[in-house]
mmCIF file of C-alpha atoms in Angstrom:
data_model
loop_
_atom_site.group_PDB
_atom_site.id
_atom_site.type_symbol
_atom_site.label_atom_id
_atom_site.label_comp_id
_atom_site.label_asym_id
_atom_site.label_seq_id
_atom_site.Cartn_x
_atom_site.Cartn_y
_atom_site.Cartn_z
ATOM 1 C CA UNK A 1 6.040 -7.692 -24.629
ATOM 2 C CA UNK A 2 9.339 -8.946 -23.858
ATOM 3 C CA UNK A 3 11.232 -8.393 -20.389
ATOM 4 C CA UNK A 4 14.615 -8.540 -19.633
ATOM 5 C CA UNK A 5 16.288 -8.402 -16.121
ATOM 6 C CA UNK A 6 18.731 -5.596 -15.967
ATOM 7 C CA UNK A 7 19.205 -5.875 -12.202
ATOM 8 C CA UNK A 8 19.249 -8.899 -9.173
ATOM 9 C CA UNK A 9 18.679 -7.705 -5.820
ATOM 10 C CA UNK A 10 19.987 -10.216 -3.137
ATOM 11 C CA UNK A 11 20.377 -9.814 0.742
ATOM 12 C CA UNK A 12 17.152 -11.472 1.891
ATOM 13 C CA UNK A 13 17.092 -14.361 3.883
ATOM 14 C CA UNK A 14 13.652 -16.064 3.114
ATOM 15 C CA UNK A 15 10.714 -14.918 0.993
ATOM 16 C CA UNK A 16 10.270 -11.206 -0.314
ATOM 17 C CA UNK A 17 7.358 -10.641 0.072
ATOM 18 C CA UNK A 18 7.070 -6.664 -1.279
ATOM 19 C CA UNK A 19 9.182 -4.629 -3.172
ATOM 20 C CA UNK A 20 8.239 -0.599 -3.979
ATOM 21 C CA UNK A 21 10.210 2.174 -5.736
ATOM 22 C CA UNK A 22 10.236 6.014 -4.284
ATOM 23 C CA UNK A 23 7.846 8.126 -5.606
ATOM 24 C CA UNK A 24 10.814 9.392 -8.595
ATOM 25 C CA UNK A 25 11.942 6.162 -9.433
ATOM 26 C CA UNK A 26 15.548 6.084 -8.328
ATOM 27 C CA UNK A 27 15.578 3.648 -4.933
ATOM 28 C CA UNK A 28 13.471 0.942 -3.724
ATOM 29 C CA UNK A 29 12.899 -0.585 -1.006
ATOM 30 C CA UNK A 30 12.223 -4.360 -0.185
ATOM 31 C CA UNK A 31 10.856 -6.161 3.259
ATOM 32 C CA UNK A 32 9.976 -9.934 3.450
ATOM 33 C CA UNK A 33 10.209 -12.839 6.233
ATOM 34 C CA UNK A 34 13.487 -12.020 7.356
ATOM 35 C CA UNK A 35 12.033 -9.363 9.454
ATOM 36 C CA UNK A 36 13.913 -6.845 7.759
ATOM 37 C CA UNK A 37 13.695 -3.534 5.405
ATOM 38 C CA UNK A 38 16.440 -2.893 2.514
ATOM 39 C CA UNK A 39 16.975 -0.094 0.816
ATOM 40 C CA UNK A 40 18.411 0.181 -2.733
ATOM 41 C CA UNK A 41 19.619 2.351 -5.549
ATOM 42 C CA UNK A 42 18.853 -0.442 -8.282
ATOM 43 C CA UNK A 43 20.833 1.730 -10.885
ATOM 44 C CA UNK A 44 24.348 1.137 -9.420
ATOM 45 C CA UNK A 45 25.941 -2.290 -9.039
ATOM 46 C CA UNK A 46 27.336 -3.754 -6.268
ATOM 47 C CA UNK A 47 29.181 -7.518 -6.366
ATOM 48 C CA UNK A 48 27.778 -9.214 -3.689
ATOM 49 C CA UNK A 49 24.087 -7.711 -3.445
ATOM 50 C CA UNK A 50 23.618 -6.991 -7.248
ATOM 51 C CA UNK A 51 22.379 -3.468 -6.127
ATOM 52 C CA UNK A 52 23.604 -1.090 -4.132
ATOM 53 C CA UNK A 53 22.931 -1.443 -0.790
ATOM 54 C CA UNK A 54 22.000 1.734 1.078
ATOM 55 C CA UNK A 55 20.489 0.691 4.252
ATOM 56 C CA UNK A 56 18.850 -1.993 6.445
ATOM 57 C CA UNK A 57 16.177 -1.367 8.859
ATOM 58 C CA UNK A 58 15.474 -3.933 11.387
ATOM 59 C CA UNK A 59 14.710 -4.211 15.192
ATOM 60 C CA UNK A 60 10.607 -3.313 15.874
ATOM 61 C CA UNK A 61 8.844 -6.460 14.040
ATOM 62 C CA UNK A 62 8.577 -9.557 15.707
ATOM 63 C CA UNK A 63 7.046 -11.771 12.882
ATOM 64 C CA UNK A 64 7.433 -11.553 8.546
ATOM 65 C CA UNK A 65 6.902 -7.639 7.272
ATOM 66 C CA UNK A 66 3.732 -7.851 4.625
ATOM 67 C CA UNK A 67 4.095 -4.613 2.586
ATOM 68 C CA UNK A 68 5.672 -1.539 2.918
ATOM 69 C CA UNK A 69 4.729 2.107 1.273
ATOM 70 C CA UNK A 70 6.671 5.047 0.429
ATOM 71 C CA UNK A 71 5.724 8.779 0.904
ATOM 72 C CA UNK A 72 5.789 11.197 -2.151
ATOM 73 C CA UNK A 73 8.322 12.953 -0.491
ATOM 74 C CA UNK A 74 10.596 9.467 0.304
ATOM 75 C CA UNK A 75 11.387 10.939 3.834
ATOM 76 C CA UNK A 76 8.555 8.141 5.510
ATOM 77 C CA UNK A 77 7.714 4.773 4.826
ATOM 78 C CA UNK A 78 5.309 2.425 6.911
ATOM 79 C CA UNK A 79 5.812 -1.138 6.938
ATOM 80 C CA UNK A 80 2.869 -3.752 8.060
ATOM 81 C CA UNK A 81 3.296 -7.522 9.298
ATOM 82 C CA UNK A 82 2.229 -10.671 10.771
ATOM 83 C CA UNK A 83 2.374 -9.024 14.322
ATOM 84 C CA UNK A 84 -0.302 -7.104 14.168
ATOM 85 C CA UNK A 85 1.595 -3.723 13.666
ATOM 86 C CA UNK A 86 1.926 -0.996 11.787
ATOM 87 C CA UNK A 87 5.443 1.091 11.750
ATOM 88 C CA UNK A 88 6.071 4.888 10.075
ATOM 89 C CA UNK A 89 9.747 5.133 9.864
ATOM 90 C CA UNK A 90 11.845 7.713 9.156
ATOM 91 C CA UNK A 91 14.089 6.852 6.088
ATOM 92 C CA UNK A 92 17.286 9.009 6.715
ATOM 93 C CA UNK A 93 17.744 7.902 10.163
ATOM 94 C CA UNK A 94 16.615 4.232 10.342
ATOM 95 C CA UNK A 95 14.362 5.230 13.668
ATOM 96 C CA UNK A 96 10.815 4.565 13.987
ATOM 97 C CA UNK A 97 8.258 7.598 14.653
ATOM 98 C CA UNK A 98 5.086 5.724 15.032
ATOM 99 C CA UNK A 99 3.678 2.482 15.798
ATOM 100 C CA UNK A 100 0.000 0.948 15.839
ATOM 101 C CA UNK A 101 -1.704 -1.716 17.166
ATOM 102 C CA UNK A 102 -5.078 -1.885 16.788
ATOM 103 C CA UNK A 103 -5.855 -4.676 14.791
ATOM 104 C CA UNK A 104 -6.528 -8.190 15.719
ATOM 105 C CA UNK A 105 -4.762 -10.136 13.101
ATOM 106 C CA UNK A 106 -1.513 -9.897 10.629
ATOM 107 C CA UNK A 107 -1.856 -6.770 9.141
ATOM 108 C CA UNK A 108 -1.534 -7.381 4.617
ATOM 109 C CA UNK A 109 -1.238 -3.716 3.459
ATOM 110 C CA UNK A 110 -1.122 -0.098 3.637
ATOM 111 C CA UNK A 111 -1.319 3.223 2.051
ATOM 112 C CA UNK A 112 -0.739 6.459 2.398
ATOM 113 C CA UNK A 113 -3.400 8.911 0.985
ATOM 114 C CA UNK A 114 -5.253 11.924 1.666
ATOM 115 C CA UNK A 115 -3.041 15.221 0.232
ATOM 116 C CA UNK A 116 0.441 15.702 1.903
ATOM 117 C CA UNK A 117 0.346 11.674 2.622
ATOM 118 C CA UNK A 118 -1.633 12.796 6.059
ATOM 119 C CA UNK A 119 -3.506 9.690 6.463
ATOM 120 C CA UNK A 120 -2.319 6.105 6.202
ATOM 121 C CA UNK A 121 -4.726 3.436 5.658
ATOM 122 C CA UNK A 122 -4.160 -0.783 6.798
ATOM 123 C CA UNK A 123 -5.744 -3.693 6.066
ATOM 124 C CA UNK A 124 -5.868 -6.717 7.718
ATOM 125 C CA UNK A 125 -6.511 -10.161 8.224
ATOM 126 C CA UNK A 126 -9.075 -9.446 11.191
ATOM 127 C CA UNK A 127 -11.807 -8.046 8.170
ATOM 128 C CA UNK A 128 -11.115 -4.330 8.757
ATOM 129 C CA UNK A 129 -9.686 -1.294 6.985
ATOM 130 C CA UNK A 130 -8.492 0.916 9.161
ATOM 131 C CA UNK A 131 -6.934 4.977 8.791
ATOM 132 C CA UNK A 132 -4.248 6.306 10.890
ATOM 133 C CA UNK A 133 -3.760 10.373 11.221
ATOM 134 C CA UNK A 134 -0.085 11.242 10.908
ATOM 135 C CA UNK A 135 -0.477 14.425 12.134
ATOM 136 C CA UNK A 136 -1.955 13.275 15.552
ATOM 137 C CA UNK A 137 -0.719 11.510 18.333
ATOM 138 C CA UNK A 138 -3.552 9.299 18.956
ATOM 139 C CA UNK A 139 -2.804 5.865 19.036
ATOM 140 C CA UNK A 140 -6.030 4.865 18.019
ATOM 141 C CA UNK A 141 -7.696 4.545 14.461
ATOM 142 C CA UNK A 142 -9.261 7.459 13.097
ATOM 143 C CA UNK A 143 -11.651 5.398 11.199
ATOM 144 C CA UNK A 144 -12.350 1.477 10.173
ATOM 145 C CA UNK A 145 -14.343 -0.046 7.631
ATOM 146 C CA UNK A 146 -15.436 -3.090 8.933
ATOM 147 C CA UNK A 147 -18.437 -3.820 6.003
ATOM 148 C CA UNK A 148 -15.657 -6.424 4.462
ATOM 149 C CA UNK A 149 -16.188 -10.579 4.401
ATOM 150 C CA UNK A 150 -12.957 -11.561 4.592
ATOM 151 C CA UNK A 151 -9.196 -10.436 4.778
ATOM 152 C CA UNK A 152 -8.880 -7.351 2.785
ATOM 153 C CA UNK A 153 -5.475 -8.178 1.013
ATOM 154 C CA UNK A 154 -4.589 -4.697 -0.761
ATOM 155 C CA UNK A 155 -5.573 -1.102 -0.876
ATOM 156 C CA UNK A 156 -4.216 1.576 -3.377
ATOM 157 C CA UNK A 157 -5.269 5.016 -4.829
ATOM 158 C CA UNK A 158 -5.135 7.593 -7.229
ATOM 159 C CA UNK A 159 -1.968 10.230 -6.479
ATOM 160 C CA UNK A 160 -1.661 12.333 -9.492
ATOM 161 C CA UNK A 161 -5.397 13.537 -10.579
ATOM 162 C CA UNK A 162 -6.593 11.403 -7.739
ATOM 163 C CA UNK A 163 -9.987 9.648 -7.398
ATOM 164 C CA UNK A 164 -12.870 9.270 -10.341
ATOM 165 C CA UNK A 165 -15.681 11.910 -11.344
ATOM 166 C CA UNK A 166 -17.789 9.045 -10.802
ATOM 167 C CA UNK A 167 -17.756 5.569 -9.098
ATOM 168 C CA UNK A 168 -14.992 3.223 -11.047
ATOM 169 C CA UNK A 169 -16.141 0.147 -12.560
ATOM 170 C CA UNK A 170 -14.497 -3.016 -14.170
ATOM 171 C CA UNK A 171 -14.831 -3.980 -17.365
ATOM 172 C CA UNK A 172 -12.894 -6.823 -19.806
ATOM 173 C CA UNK A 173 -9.458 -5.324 -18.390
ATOM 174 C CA UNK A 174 -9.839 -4.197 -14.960
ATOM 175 C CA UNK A 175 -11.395 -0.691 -13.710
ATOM 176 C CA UNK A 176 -12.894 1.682 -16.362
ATOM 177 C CA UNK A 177 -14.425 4.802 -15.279
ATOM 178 C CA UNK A 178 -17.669 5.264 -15.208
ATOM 179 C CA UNK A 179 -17.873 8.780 -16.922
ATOM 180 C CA UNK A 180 -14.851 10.113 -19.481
ATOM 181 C CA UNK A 181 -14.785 13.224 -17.886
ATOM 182 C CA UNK A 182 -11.768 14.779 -16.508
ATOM 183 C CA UNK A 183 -10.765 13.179 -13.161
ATOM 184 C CA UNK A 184 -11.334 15.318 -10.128
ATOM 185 C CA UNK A 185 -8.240 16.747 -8.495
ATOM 186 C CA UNK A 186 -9.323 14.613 -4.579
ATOM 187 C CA UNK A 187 -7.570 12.100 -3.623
ATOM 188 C CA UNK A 188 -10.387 10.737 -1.336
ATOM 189 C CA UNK A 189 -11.039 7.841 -3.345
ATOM 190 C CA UNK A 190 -9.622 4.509 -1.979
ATOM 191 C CA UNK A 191 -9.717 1.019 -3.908
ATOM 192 C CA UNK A 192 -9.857 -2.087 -1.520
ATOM 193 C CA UNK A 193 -9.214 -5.567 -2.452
ATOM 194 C CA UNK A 194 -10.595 -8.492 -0.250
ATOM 195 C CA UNK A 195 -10.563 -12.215 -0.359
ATOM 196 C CA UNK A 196 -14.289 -12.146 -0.316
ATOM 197 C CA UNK A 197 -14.572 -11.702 -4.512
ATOM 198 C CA UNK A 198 -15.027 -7.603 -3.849
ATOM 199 C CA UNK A 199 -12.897 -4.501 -4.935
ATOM 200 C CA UNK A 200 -14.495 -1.722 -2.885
ATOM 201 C CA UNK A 201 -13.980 1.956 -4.342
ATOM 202 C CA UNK A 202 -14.244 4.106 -1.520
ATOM 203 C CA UNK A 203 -15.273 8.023 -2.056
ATOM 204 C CA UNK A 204 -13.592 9.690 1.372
ATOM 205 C CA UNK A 205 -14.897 12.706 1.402
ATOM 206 C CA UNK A 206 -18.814 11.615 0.230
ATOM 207 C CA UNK A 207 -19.234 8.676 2.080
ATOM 208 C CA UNK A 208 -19.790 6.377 -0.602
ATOM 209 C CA UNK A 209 -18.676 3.038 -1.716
ATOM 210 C CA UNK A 210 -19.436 1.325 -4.807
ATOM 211 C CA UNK A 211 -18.692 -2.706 -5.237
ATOM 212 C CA UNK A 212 -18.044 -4.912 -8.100
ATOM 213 C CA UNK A 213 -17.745 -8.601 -7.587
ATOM 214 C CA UNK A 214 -15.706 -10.761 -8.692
ATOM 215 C CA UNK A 215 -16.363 -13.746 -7.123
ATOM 216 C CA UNK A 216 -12.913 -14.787 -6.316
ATOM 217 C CA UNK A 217 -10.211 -13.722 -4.058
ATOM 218 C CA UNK A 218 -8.823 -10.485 -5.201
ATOM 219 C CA UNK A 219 -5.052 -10.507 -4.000
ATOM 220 C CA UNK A 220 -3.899 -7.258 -4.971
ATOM 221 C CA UNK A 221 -5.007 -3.822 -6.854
ATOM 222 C CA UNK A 222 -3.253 -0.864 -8.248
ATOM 223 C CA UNK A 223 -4.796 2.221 -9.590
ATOM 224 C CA UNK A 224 -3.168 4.528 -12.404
ATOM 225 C CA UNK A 225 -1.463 7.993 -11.657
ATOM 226 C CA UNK A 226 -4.181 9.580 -13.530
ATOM 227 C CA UNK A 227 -7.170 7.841 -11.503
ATOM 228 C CA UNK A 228 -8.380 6.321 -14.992
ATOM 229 C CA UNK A 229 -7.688 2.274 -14.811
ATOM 230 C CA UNK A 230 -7.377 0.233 -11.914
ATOM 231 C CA UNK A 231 -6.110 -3.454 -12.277
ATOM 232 C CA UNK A 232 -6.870 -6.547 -10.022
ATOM 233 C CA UNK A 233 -5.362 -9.756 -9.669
ATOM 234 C CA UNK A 234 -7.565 -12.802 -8.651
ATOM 235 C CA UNK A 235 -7.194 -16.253 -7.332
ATOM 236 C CA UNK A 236 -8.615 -17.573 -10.574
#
């Protein structure tokens, strides 16, 4: 398959380290060392960015911003970084509505899951998974997964048809679902990747986790709209 770029998006000052679109497609937003967030609307040209640039957010981290995600209904984001925090922003006005600090270690990635985005889940260098309630002011965890033997380095899940009838496993080309039935509408199920060779699938609202080992640092997974495939990239 052949790729060609159609668009250069410059205004970093450093790495980038992630890059996301909204939920339909049409803006995207980029973080990286420089501390900062940038939003975009990667359709229109601009001569000195490459992309039209909508809006910076910077101010609350003190060290490099990991990953950010976007809500389904692109009003929220949460960024995560190498201070240890964890940030829910509001995207129209710039300010920040939330902020975390419960883990011991730079913070790699979030999520936001459970239906209406109502939970958002972190992972971290310090070992642990962690979930956040949105709708509460607690500034504590509402749970953390802590069975993990090194950094977990990405989590992800199913939005559309969310989850899998049955635990996901990988075959020749990443995750293949264990039964070919239809998917079932949850979206409890959580995939974790971790530097300790595992991708985790977590079942929420059953309590159950099922493992498949790849022996290698997994750096990253993303699972399908439809909950079917998941794909993992590895340190091999």
């Amino acid at each position: 398959m052949d790729f060609k770029e159609t668009r250069r998006l410059r205004g970093h000052v450093g790495a980038v380290l992630c890059a996301r679109y909204t939920k339909d497609g049409a803006y995207a937003l980029t973080c990286g060392a420089d501390r900062s967030i940038k939003l975009w609307n990667p359709a229109r040209a601009a001569p000195d960015t490459g992309a039209l640039l909508i809006k910076n957010y910077t101010g609350p981290h003190a060290r490099e911003i990991s990953q950010i995600c976007v809500a389904d209904d692109c009003a929220r984001f949460c960024s995560v970084g190498g201070d240890k925090s964890c940030f829910l922003w509001d995207v129209a006005t710039g300010a920040v509505a939330r902020r975390w600090e419960d883990h011991a270690a730079r913070v790699n990635c979030c999520a936001f899951c459970a239906p209406g985005d109502q939970l958002l889940a972190t992972g971290s260098y310090d070992r642990t998974l962690k979930f956040w309630d949105l709708r509460s002011n607690n500034r504590h965890p509402l749970q953390t997964l802590d069975d993990f033997g090194d950094s977990v380095t990405s989590v992800a899940l199913a939005k559309e048809t969310g989850g899998f009838d049955q635990p996901a496993k990988f075959g020749k080309h990443g995750v293949e679902p264990a039964s070919r039935k239809r998917p079932v509408v949850t979206e409890t199920s959580v995939v974790v990747g971790c530097v300790d060779g595992k991708v985790r699938t977590y079942d929420l609202r059953k309590g159950r986790m099922h493992a498949d080992n790849f022996k290698v640092p997994v750096t990253s997974v993303k699972v399908s709209r439809d909950g079917h495939v998941a794909a993992a990239s590895c340190l091999d």
